[in-house]
PDB file of C-alpha atoms in Angstrom:
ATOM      1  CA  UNK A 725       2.144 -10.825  15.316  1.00 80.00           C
ATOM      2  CA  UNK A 726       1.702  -7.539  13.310  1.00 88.00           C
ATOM      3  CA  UNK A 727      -1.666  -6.218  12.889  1.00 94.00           C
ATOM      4  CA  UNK A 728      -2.330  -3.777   9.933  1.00 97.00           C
ATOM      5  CA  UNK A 729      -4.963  -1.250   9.623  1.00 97.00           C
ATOM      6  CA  UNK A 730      -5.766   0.821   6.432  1.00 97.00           C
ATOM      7  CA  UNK A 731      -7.948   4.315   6.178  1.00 97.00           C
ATOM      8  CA  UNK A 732      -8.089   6.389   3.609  1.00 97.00           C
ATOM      9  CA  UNK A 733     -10.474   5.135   1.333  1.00 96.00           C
ATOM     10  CA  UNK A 734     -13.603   6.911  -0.256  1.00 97.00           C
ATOM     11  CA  UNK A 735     -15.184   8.114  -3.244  1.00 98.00           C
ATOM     12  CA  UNK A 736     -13.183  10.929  -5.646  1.00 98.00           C
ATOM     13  CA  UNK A 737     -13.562  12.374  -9.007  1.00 98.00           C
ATOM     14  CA  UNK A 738     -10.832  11.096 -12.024  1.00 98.00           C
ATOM     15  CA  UNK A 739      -8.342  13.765 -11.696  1.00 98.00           C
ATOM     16  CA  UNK A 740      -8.851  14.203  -8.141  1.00 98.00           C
ATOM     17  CA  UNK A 741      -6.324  12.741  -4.862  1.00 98.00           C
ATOM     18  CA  UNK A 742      -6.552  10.670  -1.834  1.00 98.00           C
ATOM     19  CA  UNK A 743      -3.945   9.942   0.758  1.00 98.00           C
ATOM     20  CA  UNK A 744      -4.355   6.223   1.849  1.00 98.00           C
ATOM     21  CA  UNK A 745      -2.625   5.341   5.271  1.00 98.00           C
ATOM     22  CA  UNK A 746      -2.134   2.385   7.666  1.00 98.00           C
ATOM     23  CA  UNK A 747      -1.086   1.713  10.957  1.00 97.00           C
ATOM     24  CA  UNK A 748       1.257  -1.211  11.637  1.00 96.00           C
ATOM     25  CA  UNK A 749       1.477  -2.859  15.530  1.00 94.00           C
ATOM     26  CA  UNK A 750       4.925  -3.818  17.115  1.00 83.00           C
ATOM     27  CA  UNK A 751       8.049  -2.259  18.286  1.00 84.00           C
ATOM     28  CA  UNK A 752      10.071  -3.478  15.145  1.00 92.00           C
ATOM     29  CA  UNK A 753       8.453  -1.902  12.713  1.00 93.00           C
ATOM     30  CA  UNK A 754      11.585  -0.081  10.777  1.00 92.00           C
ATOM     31  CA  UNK A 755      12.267  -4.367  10.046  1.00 93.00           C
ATOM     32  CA  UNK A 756       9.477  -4.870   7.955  1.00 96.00           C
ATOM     33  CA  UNK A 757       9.079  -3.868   4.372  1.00 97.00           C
ATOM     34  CA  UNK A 758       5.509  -2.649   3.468  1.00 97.00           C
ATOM     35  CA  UNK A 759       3.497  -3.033   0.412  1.00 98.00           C
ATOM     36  CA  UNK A 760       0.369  -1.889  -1.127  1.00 98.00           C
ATOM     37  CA  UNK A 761      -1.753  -3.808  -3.027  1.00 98.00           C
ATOM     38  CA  UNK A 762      -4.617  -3.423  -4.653  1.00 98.00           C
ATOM     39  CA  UNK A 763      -8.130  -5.454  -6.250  1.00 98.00           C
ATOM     40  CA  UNK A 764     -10.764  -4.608  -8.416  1.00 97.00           C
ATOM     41  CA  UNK A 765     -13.885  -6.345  -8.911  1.00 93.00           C
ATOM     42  CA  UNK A 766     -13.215  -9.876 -10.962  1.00 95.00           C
ATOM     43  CA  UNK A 767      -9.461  -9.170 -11.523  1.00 97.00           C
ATOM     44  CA  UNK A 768      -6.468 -10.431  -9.362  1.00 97.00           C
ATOM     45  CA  UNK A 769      -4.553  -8.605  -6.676  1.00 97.00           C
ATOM     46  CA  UNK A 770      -2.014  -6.388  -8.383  1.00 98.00           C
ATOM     47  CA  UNK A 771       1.457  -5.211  -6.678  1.00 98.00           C
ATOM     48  CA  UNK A 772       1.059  -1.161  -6.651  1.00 98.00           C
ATOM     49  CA  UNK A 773       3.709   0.098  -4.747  1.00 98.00           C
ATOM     50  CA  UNK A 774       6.567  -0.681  -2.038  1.00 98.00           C
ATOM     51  CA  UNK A 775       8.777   0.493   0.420  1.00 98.00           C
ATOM     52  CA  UNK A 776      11.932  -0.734   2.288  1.00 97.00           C
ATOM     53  CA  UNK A 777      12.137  -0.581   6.224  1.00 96.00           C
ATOM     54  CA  UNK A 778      14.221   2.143   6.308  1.00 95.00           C
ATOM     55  CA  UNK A 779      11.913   4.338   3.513  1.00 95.00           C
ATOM     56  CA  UNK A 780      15.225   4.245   1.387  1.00 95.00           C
ATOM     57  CA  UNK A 781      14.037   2.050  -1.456  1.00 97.00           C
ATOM     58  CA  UNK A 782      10.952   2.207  -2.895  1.00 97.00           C
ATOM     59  CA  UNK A 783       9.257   1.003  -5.893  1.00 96.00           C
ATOM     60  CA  UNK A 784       6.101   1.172  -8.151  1.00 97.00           C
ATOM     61  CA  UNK A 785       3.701  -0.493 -10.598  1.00 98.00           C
ATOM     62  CA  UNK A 786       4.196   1.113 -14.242  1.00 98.00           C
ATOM     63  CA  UNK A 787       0.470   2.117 -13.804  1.00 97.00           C
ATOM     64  CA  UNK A 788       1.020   4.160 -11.256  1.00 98.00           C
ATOM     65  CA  UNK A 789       3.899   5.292 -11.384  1.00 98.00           C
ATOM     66  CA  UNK A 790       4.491   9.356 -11.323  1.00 98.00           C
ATOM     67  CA  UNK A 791       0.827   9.220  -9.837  1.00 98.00           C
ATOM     68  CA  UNK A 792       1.381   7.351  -6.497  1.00 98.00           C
ATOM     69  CA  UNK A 793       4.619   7.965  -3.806  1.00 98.00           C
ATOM     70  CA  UNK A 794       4.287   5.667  -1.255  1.00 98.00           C
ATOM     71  CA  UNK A 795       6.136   6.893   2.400  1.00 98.00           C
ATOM     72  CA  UNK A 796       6.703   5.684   5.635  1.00 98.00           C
ATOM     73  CA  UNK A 797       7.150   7.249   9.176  1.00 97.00           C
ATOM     74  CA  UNK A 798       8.845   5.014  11.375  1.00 96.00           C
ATOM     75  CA  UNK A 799       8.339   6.759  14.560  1.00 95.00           C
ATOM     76  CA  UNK A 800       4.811   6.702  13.875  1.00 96.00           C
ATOM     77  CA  UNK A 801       4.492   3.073  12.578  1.00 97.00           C
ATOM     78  CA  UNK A 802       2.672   4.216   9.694  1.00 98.00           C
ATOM     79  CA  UNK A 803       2.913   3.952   6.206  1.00 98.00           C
ATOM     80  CA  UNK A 804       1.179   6.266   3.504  1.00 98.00           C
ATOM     81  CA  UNK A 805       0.312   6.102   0.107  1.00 98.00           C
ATOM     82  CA  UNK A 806      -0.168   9.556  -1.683  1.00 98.00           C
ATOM     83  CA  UNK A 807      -2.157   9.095  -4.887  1.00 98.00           C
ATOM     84  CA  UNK A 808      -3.011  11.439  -7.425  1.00 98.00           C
ATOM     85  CA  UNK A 809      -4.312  11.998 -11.048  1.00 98.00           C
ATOM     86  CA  UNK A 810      -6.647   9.236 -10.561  1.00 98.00           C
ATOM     87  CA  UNK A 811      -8.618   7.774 -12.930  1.00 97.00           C
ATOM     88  CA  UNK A 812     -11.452   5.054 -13.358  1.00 96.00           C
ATOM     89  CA  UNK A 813      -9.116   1.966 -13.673  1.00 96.00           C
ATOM     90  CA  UNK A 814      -8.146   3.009  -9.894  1.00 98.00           C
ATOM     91  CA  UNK A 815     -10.539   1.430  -8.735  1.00 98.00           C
ATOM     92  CA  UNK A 816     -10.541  -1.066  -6.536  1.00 98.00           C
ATOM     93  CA  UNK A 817      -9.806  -2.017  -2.649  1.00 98.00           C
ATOM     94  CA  UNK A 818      -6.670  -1.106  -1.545  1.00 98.00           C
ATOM     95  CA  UNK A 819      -4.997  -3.208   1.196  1.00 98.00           C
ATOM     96  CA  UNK A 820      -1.565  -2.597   2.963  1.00 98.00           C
ATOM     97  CA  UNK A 821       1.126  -5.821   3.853  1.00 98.00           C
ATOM     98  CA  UNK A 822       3.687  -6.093   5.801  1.00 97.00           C
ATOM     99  CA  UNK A 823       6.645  -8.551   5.152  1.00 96.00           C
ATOM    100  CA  UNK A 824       9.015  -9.682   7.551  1.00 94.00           C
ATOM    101  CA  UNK A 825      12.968  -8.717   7.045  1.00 89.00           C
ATOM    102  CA  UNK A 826      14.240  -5.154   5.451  1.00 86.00           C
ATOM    103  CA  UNK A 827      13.578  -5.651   1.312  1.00 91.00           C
ATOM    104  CA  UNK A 828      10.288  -5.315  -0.292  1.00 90.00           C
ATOM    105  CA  UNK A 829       8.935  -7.609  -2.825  1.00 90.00           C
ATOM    106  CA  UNK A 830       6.768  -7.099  -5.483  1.00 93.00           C
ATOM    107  CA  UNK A 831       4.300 -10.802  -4.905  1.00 93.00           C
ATOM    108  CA  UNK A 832       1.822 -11.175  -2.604  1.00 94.00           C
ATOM    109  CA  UNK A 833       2.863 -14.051  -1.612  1.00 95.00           C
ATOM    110  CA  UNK A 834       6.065 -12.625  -0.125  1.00 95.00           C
ATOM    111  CA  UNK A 835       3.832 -10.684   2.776  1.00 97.00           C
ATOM    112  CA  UNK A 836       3.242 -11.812   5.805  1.00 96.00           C
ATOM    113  CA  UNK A 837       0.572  -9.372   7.303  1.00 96.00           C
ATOM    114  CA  UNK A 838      -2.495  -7.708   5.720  1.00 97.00           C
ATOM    115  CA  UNK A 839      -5.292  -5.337   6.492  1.00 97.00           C
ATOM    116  CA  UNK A 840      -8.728  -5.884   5.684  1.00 97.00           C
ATOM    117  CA  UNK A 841      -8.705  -2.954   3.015  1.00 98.00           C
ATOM    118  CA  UNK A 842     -10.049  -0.199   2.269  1.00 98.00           C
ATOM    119  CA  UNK A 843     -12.117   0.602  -0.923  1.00 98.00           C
ATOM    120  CA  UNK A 844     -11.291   3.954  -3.743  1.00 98.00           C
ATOM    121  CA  UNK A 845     -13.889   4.649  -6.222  1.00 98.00           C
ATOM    122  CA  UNK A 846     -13.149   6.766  -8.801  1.00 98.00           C
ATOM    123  CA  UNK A 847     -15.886   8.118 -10.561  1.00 97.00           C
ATOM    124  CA  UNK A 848     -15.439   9.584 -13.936  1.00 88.00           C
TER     125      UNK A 848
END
């Protein structure tokens, strides 16, 4: 069992940056692939970024991509989530995952752990 906890969260201005992190429980960490995901009010949960155990691969939603860099410390069984330039359509609570083996994917449904979120309001 892997328990996930995000912080981070808060209000900001558009244009303005937050660093989202989240702790991960368990010795094995470096063999789980973590994800980000986020969801706004009345809309789906949307893939925003990933990253493979090692921190070697990683990969983005087109809408956030050159904004957000999503990073990993593996001694520190954490995982971070730099995002900048944000805007209004940022919106929305942001919750980490943690899948089981090495490679990332970009569904939901492919995670086996998740945190209870954490909300980022951008105001505009």
């Amino acid at each position: 069992q892997v328990q996930v906890v995000e912080s981070g969260g808060g209000l900001v201005q558009a244009g303005g940056s937050l660093r989202l992190s989240c702790a991960a429980s368990g010795r094995t960490f470096v063999t789980y692939a973590m994800g980000w995901f986020r969801q706004a009010p009345g809309k789906e949960r949307e893939f925003v970024a990933a990253i493979s155990g090692s921190g070697g691969s990683t990969n983005y939603a087109d809408s956030v991509k050159g904004r957000f860099t999503i990073s990993r410390d593996n001694a520190q069984n954490t995982v971070h989530l730099q995002m900048n330039s944000l805007n209004a359509e940022d919106t929305a609570v942001y919750y980490c995952a943690a899948r089981r083996g090495y490679t990332y994917t970009y569904s939901s449904v492919g995670y086996d752990y998740w945190g209870q979120g954490t909300q980022v309001t951008v105001s505009s």
